[in-house]
PDB file of C-alpha atoms in Angstrom:
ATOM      1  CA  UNK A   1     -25.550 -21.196 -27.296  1.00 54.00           C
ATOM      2  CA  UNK A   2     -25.506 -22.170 -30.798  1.00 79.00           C
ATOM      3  CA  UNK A   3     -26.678 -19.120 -32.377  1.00 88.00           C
ATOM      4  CA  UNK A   4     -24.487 -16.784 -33.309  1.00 95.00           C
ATOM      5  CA  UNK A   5     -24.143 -14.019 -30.583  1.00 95.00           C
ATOM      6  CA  UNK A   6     -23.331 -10.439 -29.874  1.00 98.00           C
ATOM      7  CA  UNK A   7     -21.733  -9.479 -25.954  1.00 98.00           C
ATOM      8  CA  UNK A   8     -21.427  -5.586 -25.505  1.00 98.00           C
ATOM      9  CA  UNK A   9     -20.045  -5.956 -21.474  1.00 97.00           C
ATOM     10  CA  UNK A  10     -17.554  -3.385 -21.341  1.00 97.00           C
ATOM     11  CA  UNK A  11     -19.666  -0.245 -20.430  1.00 98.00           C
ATOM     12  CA  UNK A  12     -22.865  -2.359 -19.201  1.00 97.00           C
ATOM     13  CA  UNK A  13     -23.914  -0.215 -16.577  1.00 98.00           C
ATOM     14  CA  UNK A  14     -27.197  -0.855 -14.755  1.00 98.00           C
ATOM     15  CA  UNK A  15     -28.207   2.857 -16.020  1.00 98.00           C
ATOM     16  CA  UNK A  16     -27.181   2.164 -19.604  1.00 98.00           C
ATOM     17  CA  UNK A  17     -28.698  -0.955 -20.411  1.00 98.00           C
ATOM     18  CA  UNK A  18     -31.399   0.493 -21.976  1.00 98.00           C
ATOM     19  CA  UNK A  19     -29.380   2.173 -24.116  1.00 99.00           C
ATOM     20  CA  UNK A  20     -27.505  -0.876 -24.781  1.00 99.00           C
ATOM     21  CA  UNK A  21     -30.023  -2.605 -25.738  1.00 98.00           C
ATOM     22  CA  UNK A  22     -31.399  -0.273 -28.202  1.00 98.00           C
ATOM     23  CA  UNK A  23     -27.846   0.062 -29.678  1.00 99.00           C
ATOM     24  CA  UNK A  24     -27.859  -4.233 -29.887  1.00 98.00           C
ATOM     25  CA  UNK A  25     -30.942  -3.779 -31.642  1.00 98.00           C
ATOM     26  CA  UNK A  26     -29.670  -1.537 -34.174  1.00 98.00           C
ATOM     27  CA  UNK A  27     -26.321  -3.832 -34.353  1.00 98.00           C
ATOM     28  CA  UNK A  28     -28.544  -6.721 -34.814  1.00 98.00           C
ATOM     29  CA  UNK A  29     -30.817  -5.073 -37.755  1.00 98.00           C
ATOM     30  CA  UNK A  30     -27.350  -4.137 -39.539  1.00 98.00           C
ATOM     31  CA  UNK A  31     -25.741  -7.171 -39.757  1.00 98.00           C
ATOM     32  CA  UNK A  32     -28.819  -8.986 -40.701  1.00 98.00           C
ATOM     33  CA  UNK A  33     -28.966  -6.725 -43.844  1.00 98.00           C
ATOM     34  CA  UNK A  34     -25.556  -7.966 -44.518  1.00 98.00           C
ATOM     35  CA  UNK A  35     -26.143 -11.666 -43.631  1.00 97.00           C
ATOM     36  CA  UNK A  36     -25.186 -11.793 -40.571  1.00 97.00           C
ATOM     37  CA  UNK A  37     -27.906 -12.914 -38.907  1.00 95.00           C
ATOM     38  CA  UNK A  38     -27.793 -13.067 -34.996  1.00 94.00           C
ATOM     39  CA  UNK A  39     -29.595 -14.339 -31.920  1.00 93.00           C
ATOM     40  CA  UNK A  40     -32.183 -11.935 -30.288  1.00 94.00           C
ATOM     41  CA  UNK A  41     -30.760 -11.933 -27.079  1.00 95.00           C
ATOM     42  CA  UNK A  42     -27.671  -9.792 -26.164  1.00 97.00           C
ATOM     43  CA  UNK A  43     -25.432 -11.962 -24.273  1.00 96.00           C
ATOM     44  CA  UNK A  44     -25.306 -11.000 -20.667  1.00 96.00           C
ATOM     45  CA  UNK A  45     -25.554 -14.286 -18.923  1.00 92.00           C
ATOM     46  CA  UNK A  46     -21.542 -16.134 -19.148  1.00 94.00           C
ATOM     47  CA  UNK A  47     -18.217 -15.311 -18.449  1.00 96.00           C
ATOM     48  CA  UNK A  48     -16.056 -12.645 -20.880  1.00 96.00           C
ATOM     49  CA  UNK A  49     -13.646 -15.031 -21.674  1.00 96.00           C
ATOM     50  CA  UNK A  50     -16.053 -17.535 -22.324  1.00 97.00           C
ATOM     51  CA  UNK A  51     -18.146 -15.750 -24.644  1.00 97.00           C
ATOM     52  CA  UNK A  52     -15.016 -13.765 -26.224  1.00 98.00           C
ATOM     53  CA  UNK A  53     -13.778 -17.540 -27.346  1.00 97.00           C
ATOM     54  CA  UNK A  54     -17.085 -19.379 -28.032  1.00 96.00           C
ATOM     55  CA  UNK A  55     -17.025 -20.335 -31.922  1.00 96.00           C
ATOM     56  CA  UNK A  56     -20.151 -18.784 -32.328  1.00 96.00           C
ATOM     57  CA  UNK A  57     -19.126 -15.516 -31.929  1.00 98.00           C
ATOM     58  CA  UNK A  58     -20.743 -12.603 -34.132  1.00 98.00           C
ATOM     59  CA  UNK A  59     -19.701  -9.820 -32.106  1.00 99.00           C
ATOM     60  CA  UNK A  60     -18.085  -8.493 -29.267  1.00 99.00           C
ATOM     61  CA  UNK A  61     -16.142  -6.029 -27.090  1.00 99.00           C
ATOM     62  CA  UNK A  62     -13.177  -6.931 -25.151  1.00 98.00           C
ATOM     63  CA  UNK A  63     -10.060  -4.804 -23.128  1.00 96.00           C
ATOM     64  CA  UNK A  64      -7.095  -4.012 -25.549  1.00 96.00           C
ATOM     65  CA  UNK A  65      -4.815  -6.087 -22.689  1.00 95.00           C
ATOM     66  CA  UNK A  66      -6.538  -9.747 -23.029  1.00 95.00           C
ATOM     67  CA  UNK A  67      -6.724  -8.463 -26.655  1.00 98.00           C
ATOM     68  CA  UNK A  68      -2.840  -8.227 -27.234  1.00 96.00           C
ATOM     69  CA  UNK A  69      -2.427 -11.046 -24.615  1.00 93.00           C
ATOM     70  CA  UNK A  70      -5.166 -13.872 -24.945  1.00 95.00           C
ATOM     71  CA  UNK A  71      -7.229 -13.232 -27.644  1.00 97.00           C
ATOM     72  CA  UNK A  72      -5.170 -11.645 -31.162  1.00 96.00           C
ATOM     73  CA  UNK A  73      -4.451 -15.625 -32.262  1.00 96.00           C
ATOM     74  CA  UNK A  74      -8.137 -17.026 -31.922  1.00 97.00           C
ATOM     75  CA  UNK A  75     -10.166 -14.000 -32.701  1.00 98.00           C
ATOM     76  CA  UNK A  76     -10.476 -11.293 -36.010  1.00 99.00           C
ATOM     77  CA  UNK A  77     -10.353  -8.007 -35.188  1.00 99.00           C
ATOM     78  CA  UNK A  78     -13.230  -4.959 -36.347  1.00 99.00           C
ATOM     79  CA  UNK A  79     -12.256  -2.134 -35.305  1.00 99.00           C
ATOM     80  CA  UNK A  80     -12.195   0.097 -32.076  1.00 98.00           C
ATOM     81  CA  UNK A  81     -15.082   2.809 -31.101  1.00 98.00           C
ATOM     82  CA  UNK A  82     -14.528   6.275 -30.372  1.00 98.00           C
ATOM     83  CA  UNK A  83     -16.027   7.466 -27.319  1.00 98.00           C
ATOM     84  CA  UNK A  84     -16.483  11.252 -26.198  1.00 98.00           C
ATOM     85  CA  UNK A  85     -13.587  12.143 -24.471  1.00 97.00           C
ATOM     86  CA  UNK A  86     -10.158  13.835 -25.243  1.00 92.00           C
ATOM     87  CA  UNK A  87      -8.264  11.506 -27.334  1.00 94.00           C
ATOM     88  CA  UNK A  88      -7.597  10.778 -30.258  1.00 90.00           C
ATOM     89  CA  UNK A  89     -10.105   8.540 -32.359  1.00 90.00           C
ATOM     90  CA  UNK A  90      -9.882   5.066 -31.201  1.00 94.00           C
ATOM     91  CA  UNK A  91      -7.725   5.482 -28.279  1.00 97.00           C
ATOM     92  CA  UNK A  92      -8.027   5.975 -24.598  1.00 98.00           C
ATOM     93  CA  UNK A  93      -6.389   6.866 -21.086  1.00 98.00           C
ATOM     94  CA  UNK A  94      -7.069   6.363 -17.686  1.00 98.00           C
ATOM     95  CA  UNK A  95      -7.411   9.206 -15.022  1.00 98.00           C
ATOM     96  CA  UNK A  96      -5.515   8.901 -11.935  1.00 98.00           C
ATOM     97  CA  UNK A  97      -8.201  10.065  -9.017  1.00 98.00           C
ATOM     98  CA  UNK A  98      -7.976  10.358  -5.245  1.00 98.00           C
ATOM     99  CA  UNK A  99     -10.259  11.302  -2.543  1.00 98.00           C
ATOM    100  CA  UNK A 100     -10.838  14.954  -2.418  1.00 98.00           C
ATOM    101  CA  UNK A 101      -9.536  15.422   0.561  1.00 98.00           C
ATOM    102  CA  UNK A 102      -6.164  13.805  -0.080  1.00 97.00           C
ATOM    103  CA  UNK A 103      -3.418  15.901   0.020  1.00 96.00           C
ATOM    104  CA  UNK A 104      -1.472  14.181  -3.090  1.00 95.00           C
ATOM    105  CA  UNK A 105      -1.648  16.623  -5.884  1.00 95.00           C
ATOM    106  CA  UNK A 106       0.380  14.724  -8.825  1.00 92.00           C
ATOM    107  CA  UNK A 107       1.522  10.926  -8.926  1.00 90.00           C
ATOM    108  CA  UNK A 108       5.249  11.742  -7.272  1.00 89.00           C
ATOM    109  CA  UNK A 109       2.544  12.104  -4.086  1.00 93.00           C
ATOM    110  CA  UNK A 110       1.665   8.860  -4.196  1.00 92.00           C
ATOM    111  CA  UNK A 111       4.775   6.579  -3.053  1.00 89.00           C
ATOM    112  CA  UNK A 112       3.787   3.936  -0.823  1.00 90.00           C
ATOM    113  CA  UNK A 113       0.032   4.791  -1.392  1.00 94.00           C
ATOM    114  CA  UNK A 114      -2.595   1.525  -1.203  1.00 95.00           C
ATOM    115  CA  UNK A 115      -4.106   1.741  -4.757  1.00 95.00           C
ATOM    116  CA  UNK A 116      -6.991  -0.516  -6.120  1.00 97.00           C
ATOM    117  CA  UNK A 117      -7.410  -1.838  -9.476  1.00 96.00           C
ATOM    118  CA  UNK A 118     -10.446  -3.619 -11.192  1.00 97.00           C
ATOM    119  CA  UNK A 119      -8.548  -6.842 -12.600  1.00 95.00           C
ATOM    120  CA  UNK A 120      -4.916  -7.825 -13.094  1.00 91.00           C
ATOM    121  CA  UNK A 121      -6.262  -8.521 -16.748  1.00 91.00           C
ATOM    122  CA  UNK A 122      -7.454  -4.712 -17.519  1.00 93.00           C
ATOM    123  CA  UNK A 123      -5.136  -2.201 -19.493  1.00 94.00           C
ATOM    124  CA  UNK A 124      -6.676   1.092 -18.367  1.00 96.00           C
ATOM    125  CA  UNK A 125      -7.066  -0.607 -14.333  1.00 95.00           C
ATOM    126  CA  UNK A 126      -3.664  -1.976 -13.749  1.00 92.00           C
ATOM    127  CA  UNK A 127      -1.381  -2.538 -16.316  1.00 91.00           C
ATOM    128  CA  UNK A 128      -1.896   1.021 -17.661  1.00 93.00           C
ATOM    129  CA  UNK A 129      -1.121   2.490 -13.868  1.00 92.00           C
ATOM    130  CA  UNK A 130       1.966  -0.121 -13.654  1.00 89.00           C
ATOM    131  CA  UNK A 131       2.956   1.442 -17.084  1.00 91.00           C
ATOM    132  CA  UNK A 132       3.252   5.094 -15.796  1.00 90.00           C
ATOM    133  CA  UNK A 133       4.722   4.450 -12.620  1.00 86.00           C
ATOM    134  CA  UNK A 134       7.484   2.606 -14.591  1.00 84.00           C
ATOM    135  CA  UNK A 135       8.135   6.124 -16.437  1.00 85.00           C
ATOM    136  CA  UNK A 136       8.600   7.430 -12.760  1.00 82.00           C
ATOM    137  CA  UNK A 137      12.011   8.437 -10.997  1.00 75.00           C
ATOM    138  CA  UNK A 138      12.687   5.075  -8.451  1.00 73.00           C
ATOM    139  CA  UNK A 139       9.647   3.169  -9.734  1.00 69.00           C
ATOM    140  CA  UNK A 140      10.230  -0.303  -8.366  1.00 67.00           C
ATOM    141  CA  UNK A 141       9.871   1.567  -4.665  1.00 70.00           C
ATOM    142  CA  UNK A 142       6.649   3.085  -5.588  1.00 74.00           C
ATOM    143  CA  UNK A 143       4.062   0.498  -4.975  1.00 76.00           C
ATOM    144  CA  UNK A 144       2.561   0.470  -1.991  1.00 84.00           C
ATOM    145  CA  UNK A 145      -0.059  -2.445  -1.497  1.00 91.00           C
ATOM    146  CA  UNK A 146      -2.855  -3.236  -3.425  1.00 93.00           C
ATOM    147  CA  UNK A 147      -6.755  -4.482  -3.488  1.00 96.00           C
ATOM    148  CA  UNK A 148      -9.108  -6.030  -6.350  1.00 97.00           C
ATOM    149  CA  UNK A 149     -11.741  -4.561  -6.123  1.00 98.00           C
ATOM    150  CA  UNK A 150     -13.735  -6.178  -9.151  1.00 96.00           C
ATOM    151  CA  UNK A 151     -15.078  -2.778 -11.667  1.00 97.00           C
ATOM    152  CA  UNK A 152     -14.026   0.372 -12.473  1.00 98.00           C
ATOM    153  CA  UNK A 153     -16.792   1.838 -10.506  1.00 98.00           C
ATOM    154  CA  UNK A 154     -16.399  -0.957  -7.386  1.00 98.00           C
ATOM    155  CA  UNK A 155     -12.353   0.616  -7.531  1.00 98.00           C
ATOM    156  CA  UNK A 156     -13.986   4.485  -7.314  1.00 99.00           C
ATOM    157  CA  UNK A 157     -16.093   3.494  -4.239  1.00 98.00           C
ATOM    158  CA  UNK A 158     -13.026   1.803  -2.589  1.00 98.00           C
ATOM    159  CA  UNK A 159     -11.170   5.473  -2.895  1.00 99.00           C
ATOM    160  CA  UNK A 160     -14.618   7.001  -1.540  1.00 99.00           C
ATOM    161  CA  UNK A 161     -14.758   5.211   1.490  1.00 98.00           C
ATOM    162  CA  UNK A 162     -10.836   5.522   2.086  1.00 98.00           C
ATOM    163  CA  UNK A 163     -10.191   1.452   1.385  1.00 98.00           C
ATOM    164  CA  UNK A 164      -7.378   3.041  -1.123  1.00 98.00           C
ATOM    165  CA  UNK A 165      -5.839   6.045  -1.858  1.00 97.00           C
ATOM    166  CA  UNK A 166      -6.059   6.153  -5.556  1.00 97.00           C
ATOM    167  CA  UNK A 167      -6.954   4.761  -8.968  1.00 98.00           C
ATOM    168  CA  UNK A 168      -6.544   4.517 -12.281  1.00 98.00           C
ATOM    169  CA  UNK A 169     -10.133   4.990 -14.300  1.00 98.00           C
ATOM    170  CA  UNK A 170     -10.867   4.122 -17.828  1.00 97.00           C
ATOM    171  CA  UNK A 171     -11.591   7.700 -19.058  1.00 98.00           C
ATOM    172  CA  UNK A 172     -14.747   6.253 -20.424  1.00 98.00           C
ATOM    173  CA  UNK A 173     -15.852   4.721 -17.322  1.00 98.00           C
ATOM    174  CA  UNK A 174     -14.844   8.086 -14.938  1.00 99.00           C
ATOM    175  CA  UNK A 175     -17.470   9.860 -17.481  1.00 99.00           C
ATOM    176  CA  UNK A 176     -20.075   7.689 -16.790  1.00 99.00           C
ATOM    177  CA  UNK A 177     -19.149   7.341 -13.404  1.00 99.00           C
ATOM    178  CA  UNK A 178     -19.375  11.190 -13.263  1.00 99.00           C
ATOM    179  CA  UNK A 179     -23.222  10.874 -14.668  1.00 98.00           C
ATOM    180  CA  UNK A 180     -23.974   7.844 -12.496  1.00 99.00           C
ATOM    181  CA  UNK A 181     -22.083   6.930  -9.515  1.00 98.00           C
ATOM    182  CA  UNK A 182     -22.387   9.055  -6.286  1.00 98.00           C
ATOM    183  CA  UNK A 183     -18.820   7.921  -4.549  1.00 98.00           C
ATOM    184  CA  UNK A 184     -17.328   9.948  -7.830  1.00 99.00           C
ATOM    185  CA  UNK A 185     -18.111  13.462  -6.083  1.00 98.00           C
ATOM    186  CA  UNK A 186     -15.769  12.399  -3.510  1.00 99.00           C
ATOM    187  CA  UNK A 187     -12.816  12.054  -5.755  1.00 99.00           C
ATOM    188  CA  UNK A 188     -10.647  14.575  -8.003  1.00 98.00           C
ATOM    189  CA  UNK A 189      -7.858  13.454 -10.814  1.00 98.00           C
ATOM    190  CA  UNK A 190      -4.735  14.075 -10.573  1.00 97.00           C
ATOM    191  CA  UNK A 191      -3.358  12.417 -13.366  1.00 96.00           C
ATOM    192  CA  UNK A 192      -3.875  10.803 -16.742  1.00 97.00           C
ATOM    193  CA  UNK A 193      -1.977   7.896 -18.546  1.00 96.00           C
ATOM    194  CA  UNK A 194      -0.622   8.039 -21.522  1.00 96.00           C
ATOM    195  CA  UNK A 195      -2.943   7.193 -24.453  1.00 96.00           C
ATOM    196  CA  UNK A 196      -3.647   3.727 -25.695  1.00 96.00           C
ATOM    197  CA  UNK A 197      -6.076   1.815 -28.529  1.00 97.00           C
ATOM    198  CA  UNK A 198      -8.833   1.453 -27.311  1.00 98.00           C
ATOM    199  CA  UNK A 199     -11.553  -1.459 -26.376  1.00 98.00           C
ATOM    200  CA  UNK A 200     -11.787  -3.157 -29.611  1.00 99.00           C
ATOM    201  CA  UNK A 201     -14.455  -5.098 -31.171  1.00 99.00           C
ATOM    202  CA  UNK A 202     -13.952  -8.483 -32.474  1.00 99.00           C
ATOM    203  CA  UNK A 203     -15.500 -11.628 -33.671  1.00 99.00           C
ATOM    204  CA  UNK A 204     -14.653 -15.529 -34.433  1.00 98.00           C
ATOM    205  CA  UNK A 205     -12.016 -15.922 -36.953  1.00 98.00           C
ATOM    206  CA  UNK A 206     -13.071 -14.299 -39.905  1.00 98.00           C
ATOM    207  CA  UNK A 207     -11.667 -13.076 -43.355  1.00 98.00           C
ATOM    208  CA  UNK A 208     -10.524  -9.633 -43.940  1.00 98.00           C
ATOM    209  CA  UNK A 209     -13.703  -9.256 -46.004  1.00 98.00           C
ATOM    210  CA  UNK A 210     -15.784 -10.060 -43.765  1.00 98.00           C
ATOM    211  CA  UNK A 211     -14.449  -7.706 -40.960  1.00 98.00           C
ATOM    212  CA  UNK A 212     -14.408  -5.585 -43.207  1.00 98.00           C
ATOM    213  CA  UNK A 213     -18.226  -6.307 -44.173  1.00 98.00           C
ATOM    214  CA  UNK A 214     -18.618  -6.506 -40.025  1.00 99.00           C
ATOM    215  CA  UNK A 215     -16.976  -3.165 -39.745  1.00 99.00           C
ATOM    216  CA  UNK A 216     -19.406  -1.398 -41.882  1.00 99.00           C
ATOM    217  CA  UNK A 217     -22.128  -2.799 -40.334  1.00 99.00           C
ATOM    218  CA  UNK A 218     -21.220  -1.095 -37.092  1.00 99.00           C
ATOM    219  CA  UNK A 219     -20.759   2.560 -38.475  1.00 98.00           C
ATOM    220  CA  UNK A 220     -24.403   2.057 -39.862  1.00 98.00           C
ATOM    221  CA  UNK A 221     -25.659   0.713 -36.582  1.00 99.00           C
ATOM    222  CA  UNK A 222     -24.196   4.074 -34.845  1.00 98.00           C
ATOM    223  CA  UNK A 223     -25.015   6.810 -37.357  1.00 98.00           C
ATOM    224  CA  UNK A 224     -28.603   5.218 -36.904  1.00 98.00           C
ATOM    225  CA  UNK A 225     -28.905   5.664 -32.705  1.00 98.00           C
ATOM    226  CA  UNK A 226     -30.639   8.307 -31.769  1.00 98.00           C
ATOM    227  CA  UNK A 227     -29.010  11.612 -29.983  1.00 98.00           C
ATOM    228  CA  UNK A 228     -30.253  10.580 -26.580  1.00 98.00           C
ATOM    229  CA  UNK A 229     -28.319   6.850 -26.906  1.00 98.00           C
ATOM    230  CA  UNK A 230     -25.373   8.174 -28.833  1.00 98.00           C
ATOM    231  CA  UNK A 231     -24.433  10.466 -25.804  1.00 98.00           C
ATOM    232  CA  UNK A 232     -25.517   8.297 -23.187  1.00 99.00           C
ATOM    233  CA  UNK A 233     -23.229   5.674 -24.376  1.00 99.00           C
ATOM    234  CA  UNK A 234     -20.855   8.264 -25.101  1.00 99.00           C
ATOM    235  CA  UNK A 235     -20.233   6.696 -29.053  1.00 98.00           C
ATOM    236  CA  UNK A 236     -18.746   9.011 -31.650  1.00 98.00           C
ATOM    237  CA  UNK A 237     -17.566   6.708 -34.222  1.00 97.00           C
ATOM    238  CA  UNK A 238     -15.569   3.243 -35.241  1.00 98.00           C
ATOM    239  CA  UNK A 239     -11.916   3.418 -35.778  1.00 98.00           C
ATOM    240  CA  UNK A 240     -10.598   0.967 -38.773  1.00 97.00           C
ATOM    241  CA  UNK A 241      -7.600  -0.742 -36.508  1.00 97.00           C
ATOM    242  CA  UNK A 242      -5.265  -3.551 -36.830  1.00 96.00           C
ATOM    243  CA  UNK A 243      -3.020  -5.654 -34.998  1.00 96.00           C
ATOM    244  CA  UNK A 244      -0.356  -3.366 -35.478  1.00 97.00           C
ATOM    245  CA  UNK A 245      -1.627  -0.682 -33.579  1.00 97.00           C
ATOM    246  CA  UNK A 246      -2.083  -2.768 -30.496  1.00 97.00           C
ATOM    247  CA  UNK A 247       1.414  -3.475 -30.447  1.00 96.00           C
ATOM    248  CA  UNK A 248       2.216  -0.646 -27.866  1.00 96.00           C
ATOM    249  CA  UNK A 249       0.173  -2.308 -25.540  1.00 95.00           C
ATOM    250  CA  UNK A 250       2.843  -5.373 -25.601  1.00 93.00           C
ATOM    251  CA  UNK A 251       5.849  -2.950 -25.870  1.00 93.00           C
ATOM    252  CA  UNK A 252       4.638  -1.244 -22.394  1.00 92.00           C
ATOM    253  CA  UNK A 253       4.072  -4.761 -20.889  1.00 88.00           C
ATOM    254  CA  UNK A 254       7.362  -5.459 -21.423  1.00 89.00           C
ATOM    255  CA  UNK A 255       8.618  -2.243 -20.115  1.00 85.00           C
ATOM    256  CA  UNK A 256       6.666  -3.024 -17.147  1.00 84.00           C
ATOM    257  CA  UNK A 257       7.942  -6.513 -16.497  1.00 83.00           C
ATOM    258  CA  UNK A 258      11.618  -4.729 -17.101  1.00 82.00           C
ATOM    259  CA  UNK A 259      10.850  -2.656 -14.539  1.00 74.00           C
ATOM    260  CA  UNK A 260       9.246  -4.642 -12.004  1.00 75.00           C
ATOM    261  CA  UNK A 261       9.162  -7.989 -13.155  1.00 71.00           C
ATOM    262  CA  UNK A 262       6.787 -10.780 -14.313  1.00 66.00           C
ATOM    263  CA  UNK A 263       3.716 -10.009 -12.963  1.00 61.00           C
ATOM    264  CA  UNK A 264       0.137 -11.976 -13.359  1.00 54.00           C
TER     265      UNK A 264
END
């Protein structure tokens, strides 16, 4: 694709994608009437990493962890939404959830527990749960084993159906998931992470002005959804952010690897 594009695939839901599209409309409409102008189609159809590289980038989400770990060198950072939860603007957690029916009440109850995560790329999925464990009394014998499951949602339906015993959930994602994914019923949260940046939105290498320009561009597009989008999508506002605040996530990576070493 030689257009420039826009990719919104963090919180892509089957049930949202209406609302996604409208809010790619309005994305679309509002960097036109700052010269950006972008292709009609909202990028669904390659690979993340693909699309988060591609030269012709306009605009797009991606995970704070391939942010900090990947991306920060070949990419310009926007800024990072706020979503409807409790944190502070910009940031995020995951929730720690288990089957209903589990006995474990807090994360000391989860020694030798099977846990799934969504990728060994995610921040709120894995490295975010390897992160607290670290903080833990005897955290290298903590781990039990693992399995990939592939999503957020895929990793709530493993702890449904007993394939694990627990989780860590993007905070964002467990809302959603609490609107639109039966298997979430079947699970309670025990626990929360410590608070992160959040998903950030970036573009191709740009200049300051123009993410600046880009960043603008995005508060308009969200002041103009409608009340019906805004909550379904669960948007509350765009964070100004910078490299520096991403830092932690690299700090807790390395606390991690410290703790338990090098892992993929």
């Amino acid at each position: 694709m030689n257009e420039p594009h826009i990719s919104l695939p963090m919180y892509d839901w089957p049930e949202l994608q209406c609302h996604t599209d409208q809010f790619h409309a309005l994305l679309k409409a509002s960097l036109g009437d700052r010269g950006f102008n972008a292709s009609n189609r909202l990028e669904r159809d390659r690979e993340n990493f693909d699309i988060w590289q591609d030269k012709h980038l306009l605009m797009s989400q991606t995970c704070g962890l391939p942010f900090v770990k990947f991306l920060k060198e070949k990419v310009s950072l926007i800024g990072t939404p706020a979503y409807d939860i409790e944190c502070g603007a910009g940031s995020y957690y995951s929730v720690i959830v288990v089957h209903k029916d589990a006995s474990a009440s807090s994360m000391d109850d989860l020694k030798g527990k099977k846990y799934a995560y969504n990728e060994n790329t995610s921040q709120s999925g894995y490295y975010a749960l390897q992160y607290t464990l670290s903080l833990m009394e005897n955290a290298a014998t903590h781990f039990g084993a693992s399995c990939k499951s592939g999503s957020h949602r895929q990793s709530i339906q493993a702890v449904a159906s007993g394939k694990a015993d627990f989780a860590a959930i993007d905070a964002i994602s467990w809302k959603h998931a609490t609107r639109h994914e039966a298997e979430s019923r079947h699970l309670r949260v025990i626990g929360k992470t410590p608070p992160t940046p959040g998903l950030p939105y970036i573009t191709r290498p740009r200049s300051a002005n123009e993410c600046d320009t880009l960043h603008m561009a995005v508060i308009d597009a969200m002041m103009a959804l409608n009340e019906t989008t805004r909550d379904a999508l669960l948007l509350t506002g765009f964070a100004k952010t910078n490299l520096i605040d991403y830092r932690v996530i690299e700090e807790r990576m390395q606390c991690v690897q410290q703790e338990f070493g090098p892992m993929s």
